PDB file of C-alpha atoms in Angstrom:
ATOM      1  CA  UNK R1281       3.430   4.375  -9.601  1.00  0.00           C
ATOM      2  CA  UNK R1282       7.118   5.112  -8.149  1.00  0.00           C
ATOM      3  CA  UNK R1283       8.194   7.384  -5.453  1.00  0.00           C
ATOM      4  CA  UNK R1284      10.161  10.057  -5.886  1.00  0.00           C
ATOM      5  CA  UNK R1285      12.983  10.623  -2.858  1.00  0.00           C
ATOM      6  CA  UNK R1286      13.136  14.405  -1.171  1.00  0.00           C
ATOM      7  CA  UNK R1287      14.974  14.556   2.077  1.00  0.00           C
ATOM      8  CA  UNK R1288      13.199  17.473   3.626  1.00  0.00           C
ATOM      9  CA  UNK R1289       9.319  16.888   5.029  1.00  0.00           C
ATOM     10  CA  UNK R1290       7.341  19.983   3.758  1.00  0.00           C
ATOM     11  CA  UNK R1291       3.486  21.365   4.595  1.00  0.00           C
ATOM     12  CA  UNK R1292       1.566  22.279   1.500  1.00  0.00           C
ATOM     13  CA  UNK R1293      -2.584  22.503   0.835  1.00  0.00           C
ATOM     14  CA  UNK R1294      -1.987  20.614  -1.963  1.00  0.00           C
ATOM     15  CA  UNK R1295      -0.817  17.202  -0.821  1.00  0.00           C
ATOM     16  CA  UNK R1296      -1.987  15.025   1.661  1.00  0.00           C
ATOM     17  CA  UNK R1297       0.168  13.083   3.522  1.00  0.00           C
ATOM     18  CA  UNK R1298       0.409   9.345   4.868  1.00  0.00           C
ATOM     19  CA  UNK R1299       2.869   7.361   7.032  1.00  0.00           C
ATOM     20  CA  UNK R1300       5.090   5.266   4.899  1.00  0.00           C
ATOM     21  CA  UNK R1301       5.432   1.260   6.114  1.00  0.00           C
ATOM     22  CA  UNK R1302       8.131  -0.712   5.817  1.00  0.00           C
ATOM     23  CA  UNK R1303       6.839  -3.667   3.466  1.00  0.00           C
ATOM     24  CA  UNK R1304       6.706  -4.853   0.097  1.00  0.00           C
ATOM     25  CA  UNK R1305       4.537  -2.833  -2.365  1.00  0.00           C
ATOM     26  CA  UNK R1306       2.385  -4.964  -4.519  1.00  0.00           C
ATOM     27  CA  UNK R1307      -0.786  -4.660  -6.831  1.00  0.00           C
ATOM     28  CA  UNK R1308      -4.078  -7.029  -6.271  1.00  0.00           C
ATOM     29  CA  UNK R1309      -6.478  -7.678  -8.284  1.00  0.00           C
ATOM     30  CA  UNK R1310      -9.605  -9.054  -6.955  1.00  0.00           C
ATOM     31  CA  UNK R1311     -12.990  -9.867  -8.138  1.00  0.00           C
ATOM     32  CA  UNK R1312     -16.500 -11.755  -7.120  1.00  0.00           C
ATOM     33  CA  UNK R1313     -14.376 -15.148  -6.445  1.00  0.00           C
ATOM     34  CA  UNK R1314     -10.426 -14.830  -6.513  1.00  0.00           C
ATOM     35  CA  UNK R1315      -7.345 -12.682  -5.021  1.00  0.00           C
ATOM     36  CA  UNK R1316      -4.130 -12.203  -7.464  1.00  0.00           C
ATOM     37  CA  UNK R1317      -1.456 -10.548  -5.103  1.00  0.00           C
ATOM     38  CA  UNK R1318       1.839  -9.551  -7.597  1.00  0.00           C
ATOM     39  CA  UNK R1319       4.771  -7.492  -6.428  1.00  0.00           C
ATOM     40  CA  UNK R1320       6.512  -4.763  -8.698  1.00  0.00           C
ATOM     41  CA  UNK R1321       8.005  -7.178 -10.763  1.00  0.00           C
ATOM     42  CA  UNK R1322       4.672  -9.073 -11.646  1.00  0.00           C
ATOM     43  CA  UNK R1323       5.927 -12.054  -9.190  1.00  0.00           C
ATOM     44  CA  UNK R1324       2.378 -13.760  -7.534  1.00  0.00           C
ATOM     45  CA  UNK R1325       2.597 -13.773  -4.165  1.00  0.00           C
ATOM     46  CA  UNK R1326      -0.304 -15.591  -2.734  1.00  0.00           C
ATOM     47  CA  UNK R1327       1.978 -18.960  -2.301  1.00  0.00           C
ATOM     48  CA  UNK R1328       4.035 -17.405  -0.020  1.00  0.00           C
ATOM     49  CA  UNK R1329       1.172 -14.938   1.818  1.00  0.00           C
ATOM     50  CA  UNK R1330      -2.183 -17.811   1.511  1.00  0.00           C
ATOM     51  CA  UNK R1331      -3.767 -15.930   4.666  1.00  0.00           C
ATOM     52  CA  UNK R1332      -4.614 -13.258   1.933  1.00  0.00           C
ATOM     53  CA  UNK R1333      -6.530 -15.581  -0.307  1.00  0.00           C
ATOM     54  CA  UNK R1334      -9.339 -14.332   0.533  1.00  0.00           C
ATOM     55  CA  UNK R1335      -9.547 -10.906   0.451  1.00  0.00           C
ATOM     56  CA  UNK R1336     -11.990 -11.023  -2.522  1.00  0.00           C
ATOM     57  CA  UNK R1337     -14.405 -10.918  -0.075  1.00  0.00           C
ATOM     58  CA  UNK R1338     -13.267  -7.978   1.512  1.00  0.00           C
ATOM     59  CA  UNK R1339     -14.350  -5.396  -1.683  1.00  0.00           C
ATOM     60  CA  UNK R1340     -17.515  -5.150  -3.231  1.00  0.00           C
ATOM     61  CA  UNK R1341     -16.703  -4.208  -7.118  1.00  0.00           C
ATOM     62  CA  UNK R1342     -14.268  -5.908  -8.903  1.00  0.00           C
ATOM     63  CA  UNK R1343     -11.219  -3.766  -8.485  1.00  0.00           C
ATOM     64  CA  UNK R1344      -7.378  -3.420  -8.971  1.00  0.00           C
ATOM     65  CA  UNK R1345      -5.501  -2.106  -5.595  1.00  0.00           C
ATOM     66  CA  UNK R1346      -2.036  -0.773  -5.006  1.00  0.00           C
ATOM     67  CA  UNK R1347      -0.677  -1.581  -1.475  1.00  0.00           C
ATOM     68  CA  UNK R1348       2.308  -2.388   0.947  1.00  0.00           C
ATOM     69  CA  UNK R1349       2.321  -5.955   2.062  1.00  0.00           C
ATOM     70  CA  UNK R1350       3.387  -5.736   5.416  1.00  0.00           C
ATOM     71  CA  UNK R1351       4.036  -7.984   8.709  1.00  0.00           C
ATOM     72  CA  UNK R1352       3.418  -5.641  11.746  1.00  0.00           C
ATOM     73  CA  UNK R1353       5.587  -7.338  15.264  1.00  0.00           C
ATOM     74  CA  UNK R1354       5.201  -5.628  18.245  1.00  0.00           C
ATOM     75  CA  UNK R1355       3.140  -3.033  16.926  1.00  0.00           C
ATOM     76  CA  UNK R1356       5.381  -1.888  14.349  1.00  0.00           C
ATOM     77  CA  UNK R1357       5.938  -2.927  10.603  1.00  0.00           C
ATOM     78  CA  UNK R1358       9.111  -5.252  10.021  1.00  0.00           C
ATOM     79  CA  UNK R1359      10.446  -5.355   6.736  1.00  0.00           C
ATOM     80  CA  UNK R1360      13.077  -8.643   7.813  1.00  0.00           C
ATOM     81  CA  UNK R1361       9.868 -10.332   8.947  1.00  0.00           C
ATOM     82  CA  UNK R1362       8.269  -9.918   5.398  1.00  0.00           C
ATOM     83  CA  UNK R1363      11.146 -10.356   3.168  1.00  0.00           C
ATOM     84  CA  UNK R1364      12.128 -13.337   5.518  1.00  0.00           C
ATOM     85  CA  UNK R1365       8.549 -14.710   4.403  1.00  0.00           C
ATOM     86  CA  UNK R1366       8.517 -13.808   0.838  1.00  0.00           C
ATOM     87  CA  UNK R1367      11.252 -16.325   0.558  1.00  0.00           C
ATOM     88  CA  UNK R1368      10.140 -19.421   2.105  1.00  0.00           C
ATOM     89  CA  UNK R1369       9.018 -21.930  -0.547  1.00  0.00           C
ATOM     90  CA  UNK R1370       7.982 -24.811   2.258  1.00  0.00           C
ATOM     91  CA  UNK R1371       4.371 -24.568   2.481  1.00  0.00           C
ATOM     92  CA  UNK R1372       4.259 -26.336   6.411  1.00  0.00           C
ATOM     93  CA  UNK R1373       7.017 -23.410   7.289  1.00  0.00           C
ATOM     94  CA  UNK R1374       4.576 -20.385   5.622  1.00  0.00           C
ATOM     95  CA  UNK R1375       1.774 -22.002   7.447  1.00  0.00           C
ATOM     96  CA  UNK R1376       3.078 -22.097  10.866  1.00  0.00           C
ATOM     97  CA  UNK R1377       4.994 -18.361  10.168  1.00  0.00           C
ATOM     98  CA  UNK R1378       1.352 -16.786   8.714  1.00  0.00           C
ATOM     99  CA  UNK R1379      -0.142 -17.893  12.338  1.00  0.00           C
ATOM    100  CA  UNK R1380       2.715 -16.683  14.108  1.00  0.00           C
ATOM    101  CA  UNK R1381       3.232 -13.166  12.510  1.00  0.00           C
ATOM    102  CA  UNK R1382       0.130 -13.048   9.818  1.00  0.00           C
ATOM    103  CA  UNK R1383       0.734  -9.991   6.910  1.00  0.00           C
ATOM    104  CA  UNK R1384      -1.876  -7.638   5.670  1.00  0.00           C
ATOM    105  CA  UNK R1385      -1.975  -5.844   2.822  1.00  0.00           C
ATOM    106  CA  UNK R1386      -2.154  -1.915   3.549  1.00  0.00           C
ATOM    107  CA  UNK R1387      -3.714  -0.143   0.430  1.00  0.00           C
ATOM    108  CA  UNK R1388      -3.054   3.452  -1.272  1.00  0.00           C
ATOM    109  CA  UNK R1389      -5.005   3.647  -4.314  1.00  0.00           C
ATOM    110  CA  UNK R1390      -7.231   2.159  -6.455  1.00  0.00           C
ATOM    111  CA  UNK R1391      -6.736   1.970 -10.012  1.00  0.00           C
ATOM    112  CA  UNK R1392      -9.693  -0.119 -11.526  1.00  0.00           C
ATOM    113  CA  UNK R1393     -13.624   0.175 -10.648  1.00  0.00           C
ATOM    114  CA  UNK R1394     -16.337  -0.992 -11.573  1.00  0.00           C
ATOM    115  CA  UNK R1395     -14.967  -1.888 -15.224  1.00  0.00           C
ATOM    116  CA  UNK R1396     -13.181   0.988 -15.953  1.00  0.00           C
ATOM    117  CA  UNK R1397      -9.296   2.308 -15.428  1.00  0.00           C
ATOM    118  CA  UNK R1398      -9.345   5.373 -13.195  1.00  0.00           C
ATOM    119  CA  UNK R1399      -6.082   5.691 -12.638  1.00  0.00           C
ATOM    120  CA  UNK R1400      -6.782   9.519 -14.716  1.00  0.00           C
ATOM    121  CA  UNK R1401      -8.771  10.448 -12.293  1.00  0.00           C
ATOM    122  CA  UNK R1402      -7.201  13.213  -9.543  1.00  0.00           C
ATOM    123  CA  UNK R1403      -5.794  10.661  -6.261  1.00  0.00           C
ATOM    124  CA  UNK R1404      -8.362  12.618  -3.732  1.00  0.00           C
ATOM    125  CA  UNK R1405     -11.281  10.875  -6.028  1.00  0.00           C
ATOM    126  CA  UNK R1406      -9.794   7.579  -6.103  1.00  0.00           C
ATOM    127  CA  UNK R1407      -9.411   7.780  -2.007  1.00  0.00           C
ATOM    128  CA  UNK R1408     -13.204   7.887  -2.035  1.00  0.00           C
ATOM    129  CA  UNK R1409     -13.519   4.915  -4.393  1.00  0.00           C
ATOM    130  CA  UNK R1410     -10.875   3.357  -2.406  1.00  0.00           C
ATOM    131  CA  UNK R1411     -12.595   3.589   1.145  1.00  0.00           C
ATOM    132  CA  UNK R1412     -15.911   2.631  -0.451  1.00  0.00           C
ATOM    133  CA  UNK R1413     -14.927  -0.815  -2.026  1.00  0.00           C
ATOM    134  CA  UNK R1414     -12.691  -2.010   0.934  1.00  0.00           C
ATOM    135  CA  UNK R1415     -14.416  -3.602   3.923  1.00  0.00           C
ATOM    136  CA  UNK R1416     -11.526  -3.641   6.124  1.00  0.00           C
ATOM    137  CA  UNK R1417     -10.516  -6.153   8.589  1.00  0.00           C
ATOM    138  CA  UNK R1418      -7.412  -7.248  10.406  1.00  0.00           C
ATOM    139  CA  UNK R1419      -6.191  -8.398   7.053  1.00  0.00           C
ATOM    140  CA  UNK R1420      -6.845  -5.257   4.770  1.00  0.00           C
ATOM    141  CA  UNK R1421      -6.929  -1.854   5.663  1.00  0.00           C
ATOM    142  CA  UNK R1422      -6.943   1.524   3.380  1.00  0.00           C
ATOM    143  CA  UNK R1423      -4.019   3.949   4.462  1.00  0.00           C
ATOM    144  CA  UNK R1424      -4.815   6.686   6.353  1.00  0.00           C
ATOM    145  CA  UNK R1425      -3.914  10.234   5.190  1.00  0.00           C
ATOM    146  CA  UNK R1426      -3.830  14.014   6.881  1.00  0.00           C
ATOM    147  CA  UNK R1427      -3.781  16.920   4.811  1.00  0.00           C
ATOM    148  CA  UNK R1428      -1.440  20.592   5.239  1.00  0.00           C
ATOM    149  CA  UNK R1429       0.568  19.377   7.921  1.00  0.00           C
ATOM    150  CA  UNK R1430       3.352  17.235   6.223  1.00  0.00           C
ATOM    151  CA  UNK R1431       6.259  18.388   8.765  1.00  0.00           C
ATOM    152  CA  UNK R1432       4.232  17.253  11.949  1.00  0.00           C
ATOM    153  CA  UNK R1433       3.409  13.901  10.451  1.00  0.00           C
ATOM    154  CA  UNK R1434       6.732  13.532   9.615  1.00  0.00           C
ATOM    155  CA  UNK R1435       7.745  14.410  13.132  1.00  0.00           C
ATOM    156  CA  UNK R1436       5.627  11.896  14.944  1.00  0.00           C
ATOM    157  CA  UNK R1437       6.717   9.320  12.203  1.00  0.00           C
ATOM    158  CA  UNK R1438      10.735   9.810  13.208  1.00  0.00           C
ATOM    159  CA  UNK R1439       9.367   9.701  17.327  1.00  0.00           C
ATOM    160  CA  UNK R1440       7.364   6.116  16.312  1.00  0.00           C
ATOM    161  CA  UNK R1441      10.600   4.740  14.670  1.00  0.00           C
ATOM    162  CA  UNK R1442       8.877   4.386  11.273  1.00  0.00           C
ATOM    163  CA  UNK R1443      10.566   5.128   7.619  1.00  0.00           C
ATOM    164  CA  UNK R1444       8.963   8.435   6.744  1.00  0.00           C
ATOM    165  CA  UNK R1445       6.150   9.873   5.240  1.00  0.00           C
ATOM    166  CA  UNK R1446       4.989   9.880   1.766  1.00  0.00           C
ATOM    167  CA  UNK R1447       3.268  13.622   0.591  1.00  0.00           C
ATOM    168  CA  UNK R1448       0.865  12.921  -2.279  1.00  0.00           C
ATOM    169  CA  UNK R1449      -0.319  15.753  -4.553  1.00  0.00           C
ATOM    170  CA  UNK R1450      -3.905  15.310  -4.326  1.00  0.00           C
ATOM    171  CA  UNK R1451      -4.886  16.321  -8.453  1.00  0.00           C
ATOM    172  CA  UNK R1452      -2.193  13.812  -9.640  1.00  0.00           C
ATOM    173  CA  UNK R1453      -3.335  10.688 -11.537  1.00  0.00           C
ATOM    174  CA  UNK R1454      -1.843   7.118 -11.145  1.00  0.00           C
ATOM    175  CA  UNK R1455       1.404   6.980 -13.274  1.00  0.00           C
ATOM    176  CA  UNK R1456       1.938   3.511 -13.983  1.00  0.00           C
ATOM    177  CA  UNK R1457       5.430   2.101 -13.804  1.00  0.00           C
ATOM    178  CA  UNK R1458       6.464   5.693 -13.561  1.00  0.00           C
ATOM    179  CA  UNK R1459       8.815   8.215 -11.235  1.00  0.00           C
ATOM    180  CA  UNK R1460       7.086  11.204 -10.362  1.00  0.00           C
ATOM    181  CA  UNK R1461       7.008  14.124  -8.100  1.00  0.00           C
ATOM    182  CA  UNK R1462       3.292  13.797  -7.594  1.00  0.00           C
ATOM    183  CA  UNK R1463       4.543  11.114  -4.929  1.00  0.00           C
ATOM    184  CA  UNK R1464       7.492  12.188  -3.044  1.00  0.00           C
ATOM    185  CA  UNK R1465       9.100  10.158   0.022  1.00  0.00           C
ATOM    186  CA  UNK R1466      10.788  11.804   3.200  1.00  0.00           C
ATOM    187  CA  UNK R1467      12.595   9.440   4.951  1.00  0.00           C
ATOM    188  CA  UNK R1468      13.465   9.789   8.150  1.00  0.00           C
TER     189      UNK R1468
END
């Protein structure tokens, strides 16, 4: 699902709202004994990421996830850092740059559980799923979200330096491959 851009943040009881990270969005699919990380444009990713082999492990249904891959330095998310790695091709210089600054894959939905496509059901539903299936860990976390008060998370997003906020109508379903105003990104 695509964002669509607003400038202004906004406060509404019908969205919830999360911080948006400054990373590469990407879709994995896991199940009882592999991880398939692809970006947008259905590129695997695992070659350049391998400290996210694993993360099978970290769900217990067979699911399909849509996250941010992101490298966090100093605290902070930076994009250079996992661009930077999303083009290395030696394997000895991905090794030693995954122990030095290790991504993580930050997730925001969930589109596939337990054998069937939810992405029809409203987002607020598939948050539950979401939390429920993800064991997180230093390596995978599920994004956090606050509801009503889009203009104050937005606020303390432009004080922490960060890109914005995304506000998230919380009936909408997943629109694959789509633009919508059920997503909406205010960028700092």
């Amino acid at each position: 699902m695509l964002i669509y851009e607003m400038q202004d943040a906004f406060n509404s009881p019908d969205y919830i709202y999360e911080i948006k990270f400054d990373g590469i969005r990407c879709i994995a699919y896991l199940d009882e004994t592999s991880t398939d990380l692809r970006n947008k444009r259905n590129r695997p990713m695992l070659q350049m990421i391998p400290e996210l082999t694993d993360l099978y492990k970290q769900v217990s249904e067979k699911c399909i996830l849509d996250g941010e891959l992101i490298v966090l330095k100093s605290g902070a998310p930076d994009f250079f850092e996992i661009q930077r790695r999303l083009l290395m091709t030696d394997p000895f210089k991905i090794k030693l740059t995954a122990n030095r600054f290790p991504a993580s894959l930050l997730l925001y939905d969930i589109l596939y559980y337990k054998n069937k496509d939810i992405t029809r059901l409203p987002l607020i539903e598939r948050k539950k799923y979401l939390e429920d299936v993800v064991a997180e860990n230093n390596l995978i976390t599920v994004s956090r979200y606050i509801e009503n008060e889009g203009i104050k998370l937005f606020e303390l997003a432009k004080q922490q330096k960060l890109e914005g906020i995304v506000a998230k109508r919380k009936e909408s379903p997943y629109w694959q491959g789509k633009r919508s105003k059920d997503w909406i990104k205010c960028k700092v």
